[in-house]
Coordinates of C-alpha atoms in Angstrom, one line a residue:
M3 CA -22.6 -4.6 -289.8
N4 CA -26.4 -2.9 -290.8
P5 CA -29.2 -5.0 -289.2
M6 CA -31.1 -7.1 -292.4
L7 CA -34.8 -4.6 -292.6
N8 CA -36.5 -6.4 -295.2
L9 CA -37.3 -3.3 -296.9
W10 CA -38.4 -5.1 -299.7
L11 CA -41.5 -5.7 -298.1
I12 CA -43.1 -2.3 -298.1
P13 CA -43.5 -2.3 -301.6
V14 CA -44.1 -5.8 -302.0
L15 CA -47.3 -5.8 -299.4
P16 CA -49.0 -3.2 -301.3
L17 CA -48.6 -5.3 -304.7
A18 CA -50.0 -8.7 -302.6
G19 CA -53.3 -6.6 -302.0
A20 CA -53.2 -5.2 -305.5
A21 CA -53.2 -8.2 -307.2
I22 CA -55.3 -9.9 -304.5
N23 CA -58.1 -7.6 -305.1
G24 CA -57.4 -7.7 -308.6
F25 CA -57.8 -11.4 -309.5
L26 CA -60.5 -12.1 -306.5
G27 CA -61.9 -9.1 -305.5
K28 CA -64.8 -9.2 -308.0
K29 CA -66.2 -12.2 -306.4
S30 CA -65.8 -11.3 -302.8
S31 CA -67.9 -9.0 -300.7
R32 CA -67.0 -4.8 -300.2
K33 CA -66.0 -6.2 -296.4
A34 CA -63.3 -8.9 -297.8
V35 CA -62.1 -6.6 -300.3
T36 CA -61.9 -3.2 -297.8
T37 CA -59.9 -5.4 -295.5
I38 CA -57.2 -6.9 -298.0
A39 CA -56.7 -2.8 -299.3
L40 CA -56.3 -1.4 -295.6
F41 CA -54.4 -4.5 -294.4
F42 CA -51.6 -4.7 -297.1
S43 CA -51.5 -0.4 -297.3
G44 CA -51.6 -0.4 -293.4
A45 CA -48.5 -3.0 -293.4
A46 CA -46.8 -1.0 -295.4
F47 CA -46.9 2.2 -293.4
A48 CA -46.4 -0.1 -290.1
M49 CA -43.0 -1.4 -291.7
A50 CA -42.0 2.3 -292.9
L51 CA -42.6 3.3 -289.1
W52 CA -40.9 0.4 -288.0
V53 CA -37.6 1.3 -290.6
A54 CA -38.0 5.0 -288.8
M55 CA -37.7 3.8 -285.4
R56 CA -34.4 1.4 -286.1
F57 CA -33.1 4.5 -288.6
S58 CA -30.6 5.6 -285.7
S59 CA -29.0 2.9 -285.4
L60 CA -27.8 1.9 -289.6
T61 CA -25.0 3.1 -291.4
L62 CA -25.8 5.5 -294.2
P63 CA -26.8 4.7 -296.7
Y64 CA -28.2 1.5 -296.3
H65 CA -28.3 -1.0 -299.2
E66 CA -30.5 -4.0 -299.1
F67 CA -30.0 -6.5 -302.4
F68 CA -33.3 -7.8 -303.9
A69 CA -32.1 -9.6 -307.2
H70 CA -29.5 -9.8 -309.9
W71 CA -30.9 -7.9 -313.3
I72 CA -28.7 -6.7 -316.0
R73 CA -25.2 -8.5 -316.8
I74 CA -23.9 -7.0 -319.7
T75 CA -20.3 -6.4 -320.7
G76 CA -19.2 -2.9 -319.3
F77 CA -22.6 -2.8 -317.7
S78 CA -24.5 -4.4 -315.0
A79 CA -27.7 -3.4 -312.6
D80 CA -28.9 -5.0 -309.5
F81 CA -32.6 -4.7 -308.3
T82 CA -31.2 -3.0 -305.0
F83 CA -33.6 -0.7 -302.6
Y84 CA -31.7 2.0 -301.0
L85 CA -31.9 3.7 -297.8
D86 CA -31.2 7.5 -296.5
Q87 CA -32.7 10.3 -294.8
L88 CA -34.2 11.5 -298.2
S89 CA -35.6 8.1 -299.2
L90 CA -37.2 7.8 -295.4
V91 CA -38.9 11.2 -295.6
M92 CA -41.0 10.1 -298.9
L93 CA -41.1 6.4 -297.7
L94 CA -43.4 8.3 -294.8
V95 CA -45.1 10.6 -296.8
V96 CA -45.9 7.9 -299.0
T97 CA -47.2 5.3 -297.0
G98 CA -48.6 7.6 -294.7
V99 CA -51.0 9.7 -296.4
G100 CA -51.0 6.9 -298.8
F101 CA -53.2 5.0 -296.3
L102 CA -55.1 7.9 -294.6
I103 CA -56.6 7.9 -298.3
H104 CA -57.2 4.2 -298.5
I105 CA -59.3 5.0 -295.7
Y106 CA -61.0 7.8 -296.8
S107 CA -61.4 5.9 -300.0
V108 CA -63.6 3.4 -297.9
G109 CA -66.5 5.6 -297.6
Y110 CA -66.2 7.6 -301.1
M111 CA -66.1 4.8 -303.1
W112 CA -68.8 2.5 -301.1
D113 CA -71.5 2.5 -303.5
D114 CA -69.1 1.9 -306.8
P115 CA -69.6 -0.9 -308.8
S116 CA -66.2 -1.2 -309.6
Y117 CA -64.9 -0.7 -305.6
Y118 CA -63.0 -3.5 -306.2
R119 CA -61.1 -2.6 -309.3
F120 CA -60.7 0.6 -307.7
F121 CA -58.9 -0.5 -304.7
S122 CA -56.5 -3.2 -306.7
Y123 CA -55.4 0.3 -308.5
L124 CA -54.7 2.1 -305.8
N125 CA -52.6 -0.4 -304.3
L126 CA -50.7 -0.9 -307.6
F127 CA -49.8 2.2 -307.4
M128 CA -48.6 2.4 -304.2
F129 CA -46.3 -0.5 -305.1
F130 CA -44.7 1.5 -307.7
M131 CA -44.4 4.7 -305.9
L132 CA -42.4 3.2 -303.4
T133 CA -40.0 1.1 -306.0
L134 CA -39.4 4.4 -307.2
V135 CA -38.5 6.3 -303.9
L136 CA -36.5 3.4 -302.6
A137 CA -35.0 2.6 -306.0
S138 CA -31.0 2.7 -305.2
S139 CA -30.5 3.4 -309.2
Y140 CA -31.7 5.4 -312.1
L141 CA -32.8 2.0 -313.8
V142 CA -34.8 1.2 -310.3
M143 CA -36.0 4.1 -309.8
F144 CA -37.3 4.1 -314.1
I145 CA -39.1 1.0 -313.6
G146 CA -41.0 2.8 -310.4
W147 CA -41.3 6.1 -312.3
E148 CA -43.2 4.2 -315.6
G149 CA -45.2 2.3 -313.3
V150 CA -46.6 4.9 -311.2
G151 CA -47.3 6.6 -314.8
L152 CA -49.2 3.3 -315.6
A153 CA -51.6 3.3 -312.2
S154 CA -51.7 6.9 -312.9
Y155 CA -53.7 6.4 -316.4
L156 CA -55.7 3.5 -314.9
L157 CA -57.2 5.7 -312.1
I158 CA -57.7 8.9 -314.0
G159 CA -59.9 7.0 -316.4
F160 CA -61.4 4.4 -313.8
W161 CA -64.7 5.9 -315.1
F162 CA -63.9 5.0 -318.6
T163 CA -67.4 4.7 -319.6
K164 CA -67.1 9.0 -319.4
D165 CA -65.7 10.3 -322.0
S166 CA -63.8 13.0 -320.1
A167 CA -62.7 10.8 -318.2
A168 CA -61.1 8.2 -320.7
S169 CA -59.5 11.6 -322.4
A170 CA -58.1 12.6 -319.3
G171 CA -56.1 9.2 -318.8
K172 CA -54.9 9.2 -322.3
K173 CA -53.3 13.0 -322.0
A174 CA -51.5 11.9 -318.8
F175 CA -50.3 9.0 -320.2
I176 CA -49.1 10.8 -323.4
V177 CA -47.5 13.8 -322.2
N178 CA -46.0 12.3 -319.6
R179 CA -44.2 10.0 -322.5
I180 CA -42.7 13.1 -323.6
G181 CA -41.0 13.4 -320.3
D182 CA -40.3 10.6 -319.8
F183 CA -38.2 10.5 -323.5
G184 CA -36.2 13.3 -322.3
F185 CA -35.2 11.1 -318.7
L186 CA -34.5 8.1 -321.1
I187 CA -31.6 10.1 -323.2
A188 CA -30.6 11.3 -319.9
L189 CA -30.2 7.7 -318.8
F190 CA -28.4 6.9 -322.2
L191 CA -26.0 9.4 -321.8
L192 CA -25.1 8.4 -317.9
I193 CA -24.4 5.0 -319.3
K194 CA -22.1 6.2 -321.8
H195 CA -20.1 8.6 -320.0
F196 CA -20.2 7.1 -316.3
G197 CA -20.8 3.7 -317.0
S198 CA -23.7 3.2 -314.6
L199 CA -26.8 4.0 -313.4
N200 CA -26.7 3.1 -309.8
F201 CA -26.8 6.5 -307.6
D202 CA -23.4 6.1 -305.7
Q203 CA -21.4 5.1 -308.7
V204 CA -22.7 8.1 -310.7
F205 CA -22.5 10.3 -308.1
Q206 CA -18.8 9.1 -307.1
R207 CA -17.8 10.1 -310.8
V208 CA -19.0 13.1 -311.3
M209 CA -18.0 14.8 -307.4
P210 CA -14.4 15.2 -309.0
L211 CA -15.6 17.4 -311.8
G212 CA -16.0 21.1 -311.3
A213 CA -18.8 23.0 -311.9
E214 CA -19.2 24.0 -315.9
K215 CA -19.1 27.2 -316.1
A216 CA -18.2 27.8 -319.8
G217 CA -21.7 27.3 -321.5
A218 CA -23.3 23.7 -321.5
G219 CA -21.3 20.7 -321.0
L220 CA -22.5 17.0 -320.4
L221 CA -23.6 17.7 -317.2
T222 CA -25.5 20.4 -318.2
A223 CA -27.5 18.0 -320.6
I224 CA -27.5 15.4 -318.8
G225 CA -29.5 18.1 -316.0
I226 CA -31.6 19.7 -318.3
L227 CA -32.7 15.8 -320.2
L228 CA -33.4 15.3 -316.3
M229 CA -35.7 18.1 -315.9
V230 CA -37.6 17.7 -319.2
G231 CA -38.8 14.1 -317.5
A232 CA -39.6 16.1 -314.1
C233 CA -41.5 18.7 -316.3
G234 CA -43.8 16.0 -317.4
K235 CA -44.2 13.9 -314.0
S236 CA -44.8 17.2 -311.8
A237 CA -46.7 19.0 -314.5
Q238 CA -44.4 22.0 -315.1
I239 CA -44.6 24.5 -317.8
P240 CA -44.7 23.1 -320.8
L241 CA -45.9 19.9 -319.9
Y242 CA -48.3 21.0 -317.0
I243 CA -51.7 20.8 -319.2
W244 CA -52.8 16.7 -318.2
L245 CA -52.5 17.5 -314.4
P246 CA -55.9 19.8 -314.3
D247 CA -57.9 17.3 -316.5
A248 CA -57.0 14.0 -314.7
M249 CA -59.5 16.0 -312.2
E250 CA -61.4 13.5 -314.0
G251 CA -60.8 10.4 -311.5
P252 CA -62.3 10.3 -308.2
T253 CA -61.4 12.9 -305.7
P254 CA -59.1 10.2 -303.4
V255 CA -57.5 9.8 -306.6
S256 CA -56.8 13.6 -307.1
A257 CA -55.2 13.8 -303.2
L258 CA -53.3 10.5 -303.6
I259 CA -51.4 11.0 -307.3
H260 CA -52.1 14.6 -308.1
A261 CA -51.4 16.3 -304.5
A262 CA -49.3 14.0 -302.3
T263 CA -47.7 11.7 -304.0
M264 CA -46.4 11.1 -307.9
V265 CA -46.6 14.8 -309.0
T266 CA -43.7 15.5 -306.4
A267 CA -42.0 12.3 -308.1
G268 CA -40.3 15.0 -310.3
V269 CA -38.9 16.8 -307.4
Y270 CA -37.5 13.4 -305.9
M271 CA -35.9 13.2 -308.9
V272 CA -34.2 16.5 -309.3
A273 CA -33.2 16.5 -305.3
R274 CA -31.9 12.9 -305.7
S275 CA -29.6 14.0 -308.4
H276 CA -28.4 16.7 -306.6
V277 CA -25.1 16.3 -307.1
I278 CA -25.3 16.8 -311.3
F279 CA -27.1 19.7 -310.8
E280 CA -25.0 21.3 -308.4
R281 CA -22.0 20.8 -311.3
A282 CA -24.2 22.1 -313.6
P283 CA -25.2 25.8 -312.8
M284 CA -26.8 26.3 -316.2
A285 CA -29.5 23.7 -315.6
L286 CA -29.9 24.6 -312.3
T287 CA -31.0 27.8 -313.6
V288 CA -33.5 26.3 -316.1
V289 CA -34.8 24.5 -312.9
A290 CA -35.1 27.6 -311.0
I291 CA -36.9 29.8 -313.9
I292 CA -39.2 26.8 -314.7
G293 CA -40.6 26.5 -311.3
T294 CA -41.0 30.1 -310.6
L295 CA -42.6 30.9 -314.4
T296 CA -44.9 27.7 -313.5
A297 CA -45.4 28.7 -309.7
F298 CA -47.1 32.3 -311.2
F299 CA -48.6 31.3 -314.1
A300 CA -51.0 28.4 -312.8
S301 CA -52.0 30.6 -309.7
T302 CA -53.2 33.0 -312.0
I303 CA -55.4 30.5 -313.5
G304 CA -56.9 29.6 -310.2
I305 CA -58.0 32.6 -309.2
A306 CA -61.0 32.7 -312.1
Q307 CA -61.7 28.7 -311.9
T308 CA -65.2 27.4 -310.6
D309 CA -65.0 24.0 -310.5
I310 CA -63.7 23.3 -306.5
K311 CA -61.0 20.6 -308.2
K312 CA -60.0 22.5 -311.2
V313 CA -58.9 25.4 -308.7
L314 CA -57.1 22.8 -306.6
A315 CA -55.6 21.2 -309.1
Y316 CA -54.1 24.7 -310.1
S317 CA -52.9 25.0 -306.7
T318 CA -50.9 21.9 -306.7
V319 CA -49.1 22.9 -310.4
S320 CA -48.1 26.0 -308.6
Q321 CA -47.2 24.3 -305.3
L322 CA -44.8 22.4 -307.3
G323 CA -43.6 25.6 -309.4
Y324 CA -42.6 26.6 -305.4
M325 CA -40.7 23.2 -304.9
F326 CA -38.5 23.2 -308.4
M327 CA -37.7 27.3 -307.7
A328 CA -36.1 26.0 -304.0
C329 CA -34.3 23.4 -306.2
G330 CA -32.9 25.3 -308.6
V331 CA -31.4 28.0 -306.1
G332 CA -29.5 25.1 -304.5
A333 CA -32.0 24.8 -301.7
F334 CA -33.2 21.1 -302.0
S335 CA -33.9 20.7 -298.4
A336 CA -36.2 23.5 -298.5
G337 CA -37.8 22.0 -301.6
I338 CA -38.2 18.5 -299.6
F339 CA -39.5 20.6 -296.6
H340 CA -42.4 21.7 -298.9
L341 CA -43.3 18.6 -300.4
M342 CA -43.7 17.4 -297.1
T343 CA -46.1 19.7 -295.8
H344 CA -47.7 20.1 -299.3
A345 CA -48.5 16.4 -298.6
F346 CA -50.6 17.0 -295.5
F347 CA -52.2 20.3 -296.7
K348 CA -53.1 19.3 -300.2
G349 CA -53.9 15.7 -299.2
L350 CA -56.8 17.7 -297.2
L351 CA -57.7 19.8 -299.5
F352 CA -59.0 17.5 -301.6
L353 CA -60.3 15.1 -299.3
A354 CA -62.4 17.8 -297.5
A355 CA -63.5 19.0 -301.2
G356 CA -64.3 15.3 -301.7
S357 CA -66.2 15.7 -298.6
V358 CA -68.4 19.0 -300.2
I359 CA -69.1 16.9 -303.1
H360 CA -70.2 14.1 -301.3
A361 CA -72.1 16.7 -299.4
V362 CA -74.0 18.0 -302.1
G363 CA -74.9 15.1 -304.4
G364 CA -71.8 15.1 -306.8
E365 CA -71.5 18.9 -307.8
Q366 CA -68.5 20.5 -308.2
D367 CA -69.1 24.2 -309.2
M368 CA -68.5 26.4 -306.3
R369 CA -71.2 29.0 -307.6
K370 CA -73.7 26.1 -306.9
M371 CA -72.4 25.9 -302.9
G372 CA -72.4 28.5 -300.5
G373 CA -73.6 28.4 -296.7
L374 CA -72.2 25.0 -295.6
K375 CA -70.6 25.8 -292.7
S376 CA -73.6 24.7 -291.0
Y377 CA -74.1 21.7 -293.1
V378 CA -71.0 20.2 -293.2
P379 CA -68.7 21.8 -289.9
W380 CA -66.5 19.0 -289.5
T381 CA -65.8 19.7 -293.0
F382 CA -65.6 23.2 -292.9
L383 CA -63.3 23.1 -289.4
T384 CA -60.5 20.8 -291.3
M385 CA -60.8 23.0 -295.0
G386 CA -60.3 26.2 -292.9
I387 CA -57.0 24.8 -291.5
A388 CA -55.7 23.9 -295.0
T389 CA -56.6 26.9 -296.3
L390 CA -55.0 28.3 -293.5
A391 CA -51.5 26.7 -293.8
I392 CA -51.1 26.8 -297.9
S393 CA -51.3 30.3 -297.8
G394 CA -49.0 30.6 -295.3
I395 CA -50.7 31.7 -292.3
P396 CA -48.3 31.0 -289.4
P397 CA -47.6 29.0 -287.4
L398 CA -49.2 26.3 -289.4
A399 CA -46.7 24.0 -291.5
G400 CA -47.3 26.1 -294.7
F401 CA -45.8 29.1 -293.4
W402 CA -42.6 27.2 -292.7
S403 CA -41.7 25.8 -295.7
K404 CA -42.9 28.5 -297.8
D405 CA -41.1 31.3 -296.0
E406 CA -37.9 29.2 -296.2
I407 CA -38.1 28.4 -299.9
L408 CA -38.4 32.6 -300.4
W409 CA -35.7 33.2 -297.7
K410 CA -33.2 30.9 -299.9
A411 CA -34.6 32.6 -303.2
Y412 CA -34.1 36.2 -302.0
Q413 CA -30.3 35.1 -301.4
V414 CA -29.9 34.2 -304.9
S415 CA -31.7 36.4 -307.0
W416 CA -34.8 39.2 -305.4
V417 CA -36.4 38.3 -308.7
Y418 CA -37.4 34.7 -307.5
W419 CA -38.4 36.4 -304.2
L420 CA -40.6 38.9 -306.0
M421 CA -42.1 36.3 -308.2
G422 CA -42.5 33.9 -305.2
L423 CA -44.0 36.9 -303.0
I424 CA -47.0 37.5 -305.6
T425 CA -47.6 34.0 -306.0
A426 CA -48.0 33.4 -302.7
F427 CA -50.5 36.9 -302.3
I428 CA -52.5 34.8 -305.3
T429 CA -52.5 31.4 -303.6
S430 CA -53.9 33.4 -300.7
F431 CA -56.5 34.9 -302.6
Y432 CA -57.9 32.1 -304.6
M433 CA -58.0 29.9 -301.6
F434 CA -60.0 32.0 -299.3
R435 CA -62.1 32.5 -302.4
L436 CA -62.8 28.8 -302.9
L437 CA -63.3 28.5 -298.6
F438 CA -65.8 31.6 -299.1
M439 CA -67.7 30.8 -302.1
T440 CA -68.2 27.1 -300.7
F441 CA -69.0 27.6 -296.8
F442 CA -70.3 31.0 -296.7
G443 CA -73.2 33.2 -297.5
D444 CA -76.6 31.5 -298.6
Y445 CA -77.0 28.1 -299.9
R446 CA -77.4 28.2 -304.1
G447 CA -77.2 24.5 -305.2
M448 CA -79.8 21.6 -304.9
Q449 CA -81.0 19.7 -302.1
V450 CA -79.4 16.4 -301.4
D451 CA -80.7 12.9 -300.2
A452 CA -79.8 11.0 -297.7
H453 CA -77.3 9.1 -300.2
G454 CA -76.1 12.1 -301.6
H455 CA -78.2 12.2 -304.9
G456 CA -79.5 15.6 -305.9
S457 CA -83.3 17.0 -305.6
H458 CA -84.7 20.1 -305.6
G459 CA -87.1 20.1 -302.4
H460 CA -86.8 18.7 -298.9
D461 CA -88.3 15.1 -298.1
E462 CA -90.5 14.2 -294.6
Q463 CA -87.3 13.1 -293.0
G464 CA -85.5 16.4 -293.8
H465 CA -83.0 14.9 -295.7
G466 CA -83.4 17.5 -298.1
E467 CA -80.4 19.1 -297.4
P468 CA -76.5 18.7 -297.4
H469 CA -74.8 16.4 -294.7
E470 CA -71.9 15.7 -293.2
S471 CA -69.5 12.5 -294.1
P472 CA -69.2 9.3 -292.2
M473 CA -66.5 9.3 -290.1
V474 CA -64.5 7.2 -292.2
M475 CA -64.1 9.8 -294.1
L476 CA -63.9 12.3 -291.6
A477 CA -61.5 10.8 -289.4
P478 CA -58.6 11.1 -292.1
L479 CA -59.1 14.5 -292.6
M480 CA -58.8 15.7 -289.3
I481 CA -55.2 13.6 -288.9
L482 CA -54.3 15.4 -292.0
A483 CA -55.9 18.9 -290.4
L484 CA -53.3 18.0 -287.1
L485 CA -50.4 17.5 -289.2
S486 CA -51.2 20.3 -291.4
L487 CA -51.2 22.8 -287.8
V488 CA -47.8 21.1 -286.2
G489 CA -46.1 19.3 -289.2
G490 CA -43.9 22.5 -290.2
L491 CA -42.6 22.6 -286.5
V492 CA -40.0 19.8 -287.8
G493 CA -38.4 22.7 -289.7
W494 CA -38.1 25.1 -286.4
G495 CA -34.6 26.1 -285.8
N496 CA -33.6 24.5 -289.2
H497 CA -34.1 20.6 -287.3
F498 CA -34.9 19.6 -291.0
E499 CA -32.2 20.8 -293.2
H500 CA -30.1 19.5 -290.4
F501 CA -31.4 15.9 -291.0
L502 CA -31.2 16.0 -295.0
E503 CA -27.3 17.4 -294.3
P504 CA -25.9 14.1 -294.8
V505 CA -27.6 14.0 -298.3
F506 CA -27.2 17.6 -300.0
G507 CA -24.3 18.5 -297.6
S508 CA -24.0 21.9 -295.7
A509 CA -26.2 24.8 -297.3
A510 CA -25.6 26.1 -300.6
V511 CA -26.2 29.9 -299.6
E512 CA -25.0 31.7 -296.7
A513 CA -26.8 31.6 -293.7
G514 CA -27.6 35.8 -294.4
N515 CA -28.6 38.7 -292.2
R516 CA -31.2 37.8 -289.6
G517 CA -33.1 41.0 -289.5
T518 CA -33.4 40.8 -293.3
E519 CA -34.7 37.3 -293.0
F520 CA -37.2 38.3 -290.3
L521 CA -38.2 41.5 -292.1
L522 CA -39.0 39.2 -295.3
M523 CA -40.5 36.9 -293.3
G524 CA -43.0 39.9 -292.0
I525 CA -43.7 40.9 -295.4
S526 CA -44.5 37.0 -296.6
V527 CA -47.4 37.2 -293.5
A528 CA -48.5 40.3 -294.3
V529 CA -48.9 39.2 -298.0
A530 CA -50.9 36.2 -297.2
F531 CA -53.3 37.9 -294.7
A532 CA -53.8 40.8 -297.6
G533 CA -54.6 37.9 -299.9
G534 CA -57.5 36.5 -297.6
G535 CA -58.3 40.4 -296.6
L536 CA -59.1 41.1 -300.4
T537 CA -61.0 37.9 -300.8
Y538 CA -63.4 38.7 -297.7
F539 CA -63.7 42.1 -299.1
L540 CA -64.9 41.0 -302.3
Y541 CA -66.8 38.0 -301.8
C542 CA -68.3 38.4 -298.1
A543 CA -68.4 42.1 -298.1
R544 CA -69.4 43.1 -301.4
P545 CA -70.3 40.3 -303.3
E546 CA -71.5 42.0 -306.3
L547 CA -67.9 43.6 -307.3
P548 CA -66.4 40.2 -308.8
E549 CA -68.6 40.1 -311.3
Q550 CA -68.6 43.7 -312.2
I551 CA -64.9 43.6 -312.5
A552 CA -64.7 40.5 -314.4
D553 CA -67.1 42.3 -316.7
S554 CA -64.8 45.4 -316.6
L555 CA -61.8 42.9 -318.0
D556 CA -63.8 41.4 -320.5
G557 CA -61.2 39.9 -322.6
F558 CA -58.4 39.5 -320.4
Y559 CA -61.0 37.9 -317.9
E560 CA -62.0 35.4 -320.4
A561 CA -58.6 34.0 -321.1
V562 CA -57.5 33.7 -317.8
V563 CA -61.4 31.4 -317.4
H564 CA -59.7 29.7 -320.7
K565 CA -56.9 28.8 -318.9
Y566 CA -55.1 31.4 -321.3
Y567 CA -56.4 29.0 -324.6
I568 CA -52.8 26.7 -324.1
D569 CA -54.4 23.6 -324.6
E570 CA -56.4 25.0 -328.2
L571 CA -52.6 26.6 -329.0
Y572 CA -51.4 22.9 -328.3
A573 CA -54.4 21.4 -330.3
A574 CA -53.5 23.6 -333.1
V575 CA -49.7 23.4 -333.2
F576 CA -49.0 20.0 -332.2
V577 CA -51.9 17.5 -331.8
K578 CA -54.0 18.0 -335.0
P579 CA -51.2 18.3 -337.6
L580 CA -49.6 15.1 -336.0
I581 CA -53.0 13.7 -336.3
D582 CA -53.6 14.6 -340.0
G583 CA -50.1 13.6 -340.8
S584 CA -50.3 10.4 -339.2
T585 CA -53.4 9.5 -340.7
R586 CA -51.9 10.6 -343.9
I587 CA -49.3 8.3 -343.4
L588 CA -50.8 5.4 -342.0
W589 CA -53.6 5.6 -344.9
Q590 CA -51.1 6.2 -347.5
G591 CA -48.1 4.6 -346.2
V592 CA -48.9 2.1 -344.4
D593 CA -52.4 1.1 -345.4
R594 CA -52.8 1.6 -349.1
K595 CA -48.7 0.8 -349.7
I596 CA -48.4 -1.8 -347.3
I597 CA -51.2 -3.9 -346.0
D598 CA -53.3 -3.0 -348.9
A599 CA -50.8 -4.0 -351.8
A600 CA -49.8 -7.0 -349.8
V601 CA -53.2 -8.8 -350.2
N602 CA -54.1 -7.1 -353.5
D603 CA -50.7 -8.5 -355.0
A604 CA -51.3 -11.7 -353.0
G605 CA -54.6 -12.1 -354.7
D606 CA -53.2 -11.2 -358.2
E607 CA -50.3 -13.8 -358.1
A608 CA -53.1 -16.4 -357.3
R609 CA -55.0 -15.4 -360.2
H610 CA -51.7 -15.6 -362.4
V611 CA -51.0 -19.0 -361.1
S612 CA -54.8 -20.2 -361.7
E613 CA -54.7 -19.4 -365.1
G614 CA -52.0 -21.4 -365.7
V615 CA -52.7 -24.5 -363.8
R616 CA -56.4 -24.4 -364.8
H617 CA -55.0 -25.4 -368.4
M618 CA -53.8 -29.3 -366.9
Q619 CA -57.4 -29.5 -366.5
S620 CA -58.3 -29.9 -370.1
G621 CA -60.3 -33.3 -370.1
N622 CA -57.9 -34.6 -372.7
I623 CA -57.0 -38.3 -371.5
R624 CA -53.8 -37.7 -373.8
S625 CA -52.9 -34.8 -372.2
Y626 CA -53.3 -36.2 -368.7
A627 CA -51.4 -39.4 -369.7
G628 CA -48.4 -36.6 -370.9
W629 CA -48.4 -34.9 -367.8
I630 CA -48.8 -38.1 -365.9
A631 CA -45.7 -39.5 -367.7
A632 CA -43.8 -36.2 -367.4
G633 CA -44.7 -36.1 -363.5
S634 CA -42.9 -39.6 -363.4
A635 CA -40.1 -38.8 -365.0
V636 CA -39.1 -35.9 -362.1
V637 CA -39.8 -38.2 -359.9
I638 CA -37.8 -41.1 -361.3
A639 CA -34.6 -38.2 -362.1
F640 CA -35.1 -37.3 -358.3
M641 CA -34.7 -40.8 -357.0
I642 CA -31.6 -41.2 -359.4
W643 CA -29.9 -38.0 -358.5
M644 CA -30.8 -39.5 -354.5
W645 CA -28.8 -42.6 -355.2
G646 CA -25.9 -40.9 -357.1
A647 CA -25.3 -38.6 -353.8
R648 CA -25.4 -42.1 -351.6

């Protein structure tokens, strides 16, 4: 008999923080808002740690009933939470990294006039994300899924007086709705054919079914539709376009939602649905192809970006592609492993980028930075560690998870491996480019005062230089840097894969030849060093070369800078015709034929009635007497009829 864990407290705690700050925060002091936000998010993390300590004593999967929900003929759904090895990993990532980002946000957002509103939204996001990962059914998962979309919209457009931020929030919301449509159709198919949305019931009914070998069947359709939903939430081709624009939100939002948690929801959903995908090889191939293409495509865009957060945004899209590639080749454990390590080093990269932006008075263009390592040494050290980790330099966290994905991909097809290897080279190149442009050479930007405001000179107190962030911002960087250093060691000896084996079963691919594995590992490490070495040569040893190369490439370089004009293409093909068509339909069909017609017709009828009635007001006494007599006759006739009816 399992002990009662009270899992419901983990998501409810941040919900309480969101409600308190949302309703009372405007009239509260910043210290009170901070206390509420950190207490409830920290308490959720503490509860997650407590659950982890008791995890080994549980009979899994662990179910915890919360409330009856839907009861209709042939279908029922309860609000129940679900705990197994996979959800525990997600639980610790969301609460742990989320709590660190809450701490960092205290320093980063302290001077913002809507400080209370920011933390209310941040807590609300954690509630929905925790609901998503603890869900015991697709229906409860969908509640969290839509909730994180709402919270993301609120946080991306937090500075809603900026047109770019408001537009980015709307773009994220609309693009995610496209993916959600596919997710919903998949849920309808599950209800129709399996009579349930509960994970255990659906998977028990799917397991006896054989793999669909002859073309596309029911499971293939469900799998592809689920992947459509995942493409929206996890920013994969063709629905990746919202995530780079989402950098308009505050930097802690980028770290929490668009690096560590929300964008990984699609990966988690595909991994949770592995029973369906394993019996739909065509759907699994779609996942692998989309992930591989996205990883490569987004990495090429990252090469030419000059906004420090945009580089990290396209890096996030690319790394999510790696995770989907892993899931697509059946290496679900490797995908979740990379999800975890990515939360460490990408969360660190975004927070360090925020520290840089804070140091230089809000500037995000790397061309106006440079030489910052002497001004912000702790930020430089932590960001350097994260850069090594994402580039796959051993023995940092990214090396272990990336190498595991490449090895599993090679066992399925050398094409996946080669594309992943090229992507790894490009990743190393653009990440070291970011590091060198930001921290090396001479400082190229404006001077900033003690409060982080830009100026063009030095004051007498010496506050004219970029400065290090306060300890409340640096402490989370140091913790994430430590995790980026050693977090990957949980994969040593396939311990992480063995931990998740009760969820995913034994590895779908064979162990393979050890010699080949070490050879491929050596190649991937060499490629990572090569990317960093080439970047050093171009941006440190010969800094004049990048501009010359860009000029020689001319049109192609411009296409990369403008992200291959995908946004413009979508606008021309989908957005403009839709808006024009919608405008035409709304104006001619709704406005003119319904709204205007209703008002105009009502006026015409009123005029016709008044024309007839006004003849009664003739001023002729005999006419009035006639109307009175007629009215009296009607009343008497009605009374006689009523008397007869009795």
